[in-house]
Short mmCIF file of C-alpha atoms in Angstrom, two decimals:
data_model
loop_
_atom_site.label_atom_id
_atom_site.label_comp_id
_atom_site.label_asym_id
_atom_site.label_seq_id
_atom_site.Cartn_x
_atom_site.Cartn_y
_atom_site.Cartn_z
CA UNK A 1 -36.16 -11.83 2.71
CA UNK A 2 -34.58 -8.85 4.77
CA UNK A 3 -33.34 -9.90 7.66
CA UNK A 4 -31.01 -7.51 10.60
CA UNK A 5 -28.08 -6.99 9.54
CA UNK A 6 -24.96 -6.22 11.47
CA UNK A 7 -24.28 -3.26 8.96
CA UNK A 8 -28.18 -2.27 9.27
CA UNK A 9 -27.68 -2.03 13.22
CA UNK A 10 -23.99 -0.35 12.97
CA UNK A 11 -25.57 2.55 10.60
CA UNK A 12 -28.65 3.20 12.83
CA UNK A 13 -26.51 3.39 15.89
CA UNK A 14 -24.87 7.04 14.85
CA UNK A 15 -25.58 8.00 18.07
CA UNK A 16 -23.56 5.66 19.88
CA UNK A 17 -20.00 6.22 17.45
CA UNK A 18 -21.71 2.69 15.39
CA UNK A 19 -21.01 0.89 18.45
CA UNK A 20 -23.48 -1.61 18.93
CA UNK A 21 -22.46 -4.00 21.96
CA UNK A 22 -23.17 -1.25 24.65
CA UNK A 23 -26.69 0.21 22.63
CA UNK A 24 -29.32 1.17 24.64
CA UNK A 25 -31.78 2.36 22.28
CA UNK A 26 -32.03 1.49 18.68
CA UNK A 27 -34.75 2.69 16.09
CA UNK A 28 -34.99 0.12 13.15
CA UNK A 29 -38.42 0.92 11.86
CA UNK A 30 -39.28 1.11 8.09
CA UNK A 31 -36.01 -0.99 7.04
CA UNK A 32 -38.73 -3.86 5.22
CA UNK A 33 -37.34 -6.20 7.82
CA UNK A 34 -38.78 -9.43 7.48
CA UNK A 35 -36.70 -11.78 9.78
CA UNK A 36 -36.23 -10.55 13.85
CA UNK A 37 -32.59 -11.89 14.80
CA UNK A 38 -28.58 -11.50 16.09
CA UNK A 39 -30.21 -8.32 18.42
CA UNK A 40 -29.91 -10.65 21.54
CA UNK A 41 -26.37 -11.76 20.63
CA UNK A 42 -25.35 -7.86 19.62
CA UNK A 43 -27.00 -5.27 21.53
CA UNK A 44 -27.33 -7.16 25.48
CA UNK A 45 -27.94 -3.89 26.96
CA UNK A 46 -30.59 -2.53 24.95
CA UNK A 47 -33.53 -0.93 26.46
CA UNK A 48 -35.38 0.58 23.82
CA UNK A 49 -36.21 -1.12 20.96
CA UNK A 50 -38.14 0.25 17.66
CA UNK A 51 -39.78 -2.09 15.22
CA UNK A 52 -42.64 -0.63 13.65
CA UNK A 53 -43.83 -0.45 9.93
CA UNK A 54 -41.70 -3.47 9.04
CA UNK A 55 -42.82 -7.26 7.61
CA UNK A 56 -41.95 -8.85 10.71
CA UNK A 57 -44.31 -12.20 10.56
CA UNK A 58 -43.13 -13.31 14.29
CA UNK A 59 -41.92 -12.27 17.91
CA UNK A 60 -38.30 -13.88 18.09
CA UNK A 61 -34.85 -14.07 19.34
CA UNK A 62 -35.41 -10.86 21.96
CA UNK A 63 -35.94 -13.24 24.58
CA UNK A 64 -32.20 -12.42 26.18
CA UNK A 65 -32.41 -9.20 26.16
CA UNK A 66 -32.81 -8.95 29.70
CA UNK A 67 -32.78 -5.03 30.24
CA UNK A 68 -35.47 -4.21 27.22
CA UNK A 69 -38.18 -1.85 29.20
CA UNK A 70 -40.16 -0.84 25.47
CA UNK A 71 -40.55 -2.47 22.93
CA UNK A 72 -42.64 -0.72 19.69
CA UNK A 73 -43.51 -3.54 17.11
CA UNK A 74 -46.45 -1.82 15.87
CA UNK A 75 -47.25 -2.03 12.00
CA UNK A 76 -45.95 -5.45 11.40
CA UNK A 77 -46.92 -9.05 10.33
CA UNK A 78 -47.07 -10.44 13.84
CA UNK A 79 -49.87 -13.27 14.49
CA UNK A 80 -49.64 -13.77 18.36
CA UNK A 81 -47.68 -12.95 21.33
CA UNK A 82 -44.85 -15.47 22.22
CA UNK A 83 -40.89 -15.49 23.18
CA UNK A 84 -40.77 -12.53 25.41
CA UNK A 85 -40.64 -14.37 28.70
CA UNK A 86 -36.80 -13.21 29.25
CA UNK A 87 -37.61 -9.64 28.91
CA UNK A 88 -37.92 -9.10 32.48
CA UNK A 89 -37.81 -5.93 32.79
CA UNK A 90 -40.37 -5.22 30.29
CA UNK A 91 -42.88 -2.06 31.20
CA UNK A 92 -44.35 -1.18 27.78
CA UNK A 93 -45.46 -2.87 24.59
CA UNK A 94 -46.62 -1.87 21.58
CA UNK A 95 -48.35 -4.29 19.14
CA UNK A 96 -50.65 -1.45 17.39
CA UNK A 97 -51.70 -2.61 13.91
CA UNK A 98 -50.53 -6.19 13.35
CA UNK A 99 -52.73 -9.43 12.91
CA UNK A 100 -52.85 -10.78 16.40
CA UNK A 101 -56.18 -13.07 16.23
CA UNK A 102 -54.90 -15.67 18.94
CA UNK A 103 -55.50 -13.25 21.91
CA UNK A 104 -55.09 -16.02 24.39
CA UNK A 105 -51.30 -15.88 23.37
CA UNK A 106 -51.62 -12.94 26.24
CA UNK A 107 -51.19 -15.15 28.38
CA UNK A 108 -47.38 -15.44 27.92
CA UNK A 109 -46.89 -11.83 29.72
CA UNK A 110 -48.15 -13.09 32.64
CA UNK A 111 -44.04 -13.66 33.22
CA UNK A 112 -43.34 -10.22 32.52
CA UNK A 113 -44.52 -8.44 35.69
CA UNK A 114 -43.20 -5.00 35.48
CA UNK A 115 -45.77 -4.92 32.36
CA UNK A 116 -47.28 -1.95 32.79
CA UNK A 117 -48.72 -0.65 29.40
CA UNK A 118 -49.62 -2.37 26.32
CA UNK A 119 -51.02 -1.03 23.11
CA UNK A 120 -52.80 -3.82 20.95
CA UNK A 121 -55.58 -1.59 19.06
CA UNK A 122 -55.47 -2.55 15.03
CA UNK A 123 -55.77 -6.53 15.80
CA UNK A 124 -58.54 -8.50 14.72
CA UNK A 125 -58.61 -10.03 18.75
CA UNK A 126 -59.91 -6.47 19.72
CA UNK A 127 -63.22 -7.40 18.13
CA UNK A 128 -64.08 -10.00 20.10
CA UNK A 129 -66.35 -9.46 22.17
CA UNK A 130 -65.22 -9.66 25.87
CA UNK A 131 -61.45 -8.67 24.49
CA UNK A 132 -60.71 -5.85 26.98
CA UNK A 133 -62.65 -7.67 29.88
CA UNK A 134 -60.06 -10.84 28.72
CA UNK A 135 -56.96 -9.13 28.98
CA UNK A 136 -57.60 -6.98 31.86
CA UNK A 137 -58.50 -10.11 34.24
CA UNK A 138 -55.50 -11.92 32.24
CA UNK A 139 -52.65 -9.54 33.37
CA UNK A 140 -53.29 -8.39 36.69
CA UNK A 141 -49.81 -6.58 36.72
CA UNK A 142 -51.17 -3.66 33.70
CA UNK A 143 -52.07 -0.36 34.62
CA UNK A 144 -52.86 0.67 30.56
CA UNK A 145 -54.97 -0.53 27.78
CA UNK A 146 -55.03 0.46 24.41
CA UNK A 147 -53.82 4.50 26.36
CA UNK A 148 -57.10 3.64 28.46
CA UNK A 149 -56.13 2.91 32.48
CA UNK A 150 -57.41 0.28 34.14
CA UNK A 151 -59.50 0.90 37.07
CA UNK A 152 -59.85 -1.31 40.07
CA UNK A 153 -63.48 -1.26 40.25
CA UNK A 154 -62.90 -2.38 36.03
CA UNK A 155 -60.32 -5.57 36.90
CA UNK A 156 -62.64 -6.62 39.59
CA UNK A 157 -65.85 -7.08 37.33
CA UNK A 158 -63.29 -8.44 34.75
CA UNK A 159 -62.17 -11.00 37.34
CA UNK A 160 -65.99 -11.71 38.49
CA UNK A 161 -66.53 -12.47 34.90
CA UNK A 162 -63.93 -14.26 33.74
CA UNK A 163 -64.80 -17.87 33.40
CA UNK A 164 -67.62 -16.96 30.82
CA UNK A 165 -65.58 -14.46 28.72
CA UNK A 166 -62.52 -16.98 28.89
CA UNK A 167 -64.65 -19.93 27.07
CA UNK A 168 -66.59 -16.92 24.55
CA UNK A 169 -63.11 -15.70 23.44
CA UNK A 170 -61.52 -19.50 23.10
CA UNK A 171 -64.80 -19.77 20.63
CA UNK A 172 -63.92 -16.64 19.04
CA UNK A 173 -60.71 -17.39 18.55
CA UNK A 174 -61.14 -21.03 16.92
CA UNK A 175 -63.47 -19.18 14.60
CA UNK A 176 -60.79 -16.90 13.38
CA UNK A 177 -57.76 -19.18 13.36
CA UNK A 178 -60.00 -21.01 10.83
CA UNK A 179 -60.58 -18.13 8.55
CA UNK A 180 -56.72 -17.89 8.53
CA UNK A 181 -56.43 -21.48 7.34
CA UNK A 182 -58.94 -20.78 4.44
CA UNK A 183 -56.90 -17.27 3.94
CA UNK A 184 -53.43 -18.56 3.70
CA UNK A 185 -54.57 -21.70 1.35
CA UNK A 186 -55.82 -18.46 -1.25
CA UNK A 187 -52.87 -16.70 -0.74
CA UNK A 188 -50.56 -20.19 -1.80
CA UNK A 189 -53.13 -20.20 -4.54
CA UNK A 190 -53.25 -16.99 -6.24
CA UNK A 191 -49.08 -17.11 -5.51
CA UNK A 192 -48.95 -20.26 -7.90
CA UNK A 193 -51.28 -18.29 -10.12
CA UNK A 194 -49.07 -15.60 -10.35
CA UNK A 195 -45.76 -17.91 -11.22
CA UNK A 196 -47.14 -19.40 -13.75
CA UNK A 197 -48.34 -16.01 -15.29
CA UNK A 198 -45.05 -14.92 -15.16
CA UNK A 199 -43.72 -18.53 -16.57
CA UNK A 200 -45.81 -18.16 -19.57
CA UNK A 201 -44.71 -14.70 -20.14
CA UNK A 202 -41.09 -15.62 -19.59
CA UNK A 203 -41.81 -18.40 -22.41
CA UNK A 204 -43.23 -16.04 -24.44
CA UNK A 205 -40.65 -13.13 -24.25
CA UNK A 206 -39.75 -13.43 -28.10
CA UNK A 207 -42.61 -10.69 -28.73
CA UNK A 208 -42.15 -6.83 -29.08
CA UNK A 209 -41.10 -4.73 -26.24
CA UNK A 210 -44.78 -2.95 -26.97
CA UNK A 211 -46.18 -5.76 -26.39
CA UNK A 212 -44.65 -6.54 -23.23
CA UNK A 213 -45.21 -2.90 -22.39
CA UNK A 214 -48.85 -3.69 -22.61
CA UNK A 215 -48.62 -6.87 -21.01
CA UNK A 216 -46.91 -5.45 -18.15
CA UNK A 217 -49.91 -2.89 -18.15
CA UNK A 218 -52.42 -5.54 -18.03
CA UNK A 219 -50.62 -7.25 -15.19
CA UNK A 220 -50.64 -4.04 -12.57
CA UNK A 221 -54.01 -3.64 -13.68
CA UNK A 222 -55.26 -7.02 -12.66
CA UNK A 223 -52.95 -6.58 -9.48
CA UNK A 224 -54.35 -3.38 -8.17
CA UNK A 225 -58.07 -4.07 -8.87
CA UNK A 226 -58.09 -7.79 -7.95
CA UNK A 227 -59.79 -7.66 -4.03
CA UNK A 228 -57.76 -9.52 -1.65
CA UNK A 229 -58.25 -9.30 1.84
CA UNK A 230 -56.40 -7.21 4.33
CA UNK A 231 -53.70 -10.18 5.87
CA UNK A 232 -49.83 -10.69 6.64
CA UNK A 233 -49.57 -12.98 3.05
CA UNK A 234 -50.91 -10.00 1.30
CA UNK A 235 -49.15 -7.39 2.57
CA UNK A 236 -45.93 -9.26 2.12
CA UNK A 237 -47.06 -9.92 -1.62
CA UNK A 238 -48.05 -6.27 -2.60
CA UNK A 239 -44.50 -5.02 -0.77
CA UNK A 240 -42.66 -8.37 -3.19
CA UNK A 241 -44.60 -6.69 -6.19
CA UNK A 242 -43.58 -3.41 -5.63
CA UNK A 243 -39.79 -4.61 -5.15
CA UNK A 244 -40.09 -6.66 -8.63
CA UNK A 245 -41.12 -3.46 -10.67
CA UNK A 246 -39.00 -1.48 -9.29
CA UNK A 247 -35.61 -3.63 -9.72
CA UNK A 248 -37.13 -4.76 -13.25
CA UNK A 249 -37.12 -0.22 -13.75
CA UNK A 250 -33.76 -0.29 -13.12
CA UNK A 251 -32.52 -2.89 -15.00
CA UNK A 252 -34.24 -0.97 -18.49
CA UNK A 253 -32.19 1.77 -16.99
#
């Protein structure tokens, strides 16, 4: 997997003569980053920090950078909210389009009080019914939803109600972190199904390139048309399939 890379964060930091100890603003979106680390050992001062459209599965090793005021991890693999306690200066977040189902994981940014806007529209928690009531009464300290503010008269009836929509989103939420069992048990299946495809066609390689032409055919075929649903395993496994025709391209090259 693709993980930051000192190089990665010298090269994007142009703008600061590549040097990286003093950043305060870095933009690593769309590098296929699949691993969040070194940031809080390399960049202390950073303030502004640029995520998106990457395969990041989890929120990790940020929690030191002490001075981070936005954070934009939209368009990623992330499943819940965690390890941003030591951000604490922390005024806008940006969690657009990931697969945050555990919306009680809120909770953690409760520590974060200069939290001021957060974006978390694309997640399977904003269907739950009760979700905006949930988070409102949650983080007293937000002034923005999802670009929508947050009126008092709003955070009051949220706060009146939130016993009830605190127990119908824990139900919710159950519900859904079951689904994702039974989702990433299909995914670990239809991986194994796939390695063993490719076993028998490595064992059977002795054939004519046309035949492997057609094979390979076949295969993309049965890739694009088979219906999978929409979740971090299978996103990460159509980017993996991409990566594998394209380096097997260049090696015929």
């Amino acid at each position: 997997f693709l993980s930051v890379t000192e190089d990665l964060v010298r090269r994007r930091a142009e703008h600061n003569n590549c040097e990286i100890f003093s950043l305060e603003e870095i933009s690593l979106h769309q590098q296929e980053i699949e691993k969040l680390e070194h940031l809080d050992k390399w960049c202390r001062d950073l303030k502004i920090l640029y995520l998106q459209n990457n395969l990041i599965p989890k929120i990790e090793n940020v929690g030191k950078l002490k001075k981070l005021e936005y954070l934009n991890a939209a368009l990623n693999n992330i499943e819940r909210i965690e390890n941003l306690e030591g951000c604490e200066e922390l005024k806008k977040l940006d969690l657009t389009a990931n697969f945050i189902g555990e919306l009680s994981s809120i909770e953690s940014l409760k520590c974060n009080i200069h939290l001021k806007e957060l974006f978390l529209v694309g997640n399977p928690c904003t269907e739950f019914e009760g979700y905006r009531q949930f988070v409102v009464a949650t983080l007293h300290q937000l002034k923005y939803l999802d670009s929508k503010e947050i009126e008092r008269s709003e955070r009051i009836k949220a706060l009146q109600n939130y016993p009830e929509v605190k127990w119908k989103i824990r139900e919710q939420e159950r519900a859904y972190l079951l689904k994702r069992a039974r989702e990433k048990e299909e995914a670990q299946r239809r991986m194994q199904e796939r390695k063993d495809e490719k076993q028998k066609q490595m064992d059977s390689k002795l054939g004519f390139d046309r035949c492997r032409t057609v094979e390979n055919d076949d295969e993309d075929r049965k890739f694009w048309e088979e219906p999978t649903p929409y979740t971090p395993e299978s996103r990460l496994e159509t980017h993996r399939y991409i990566e594998e025709k394209r380096r097997a391209k260049d090696n015929i090259r």
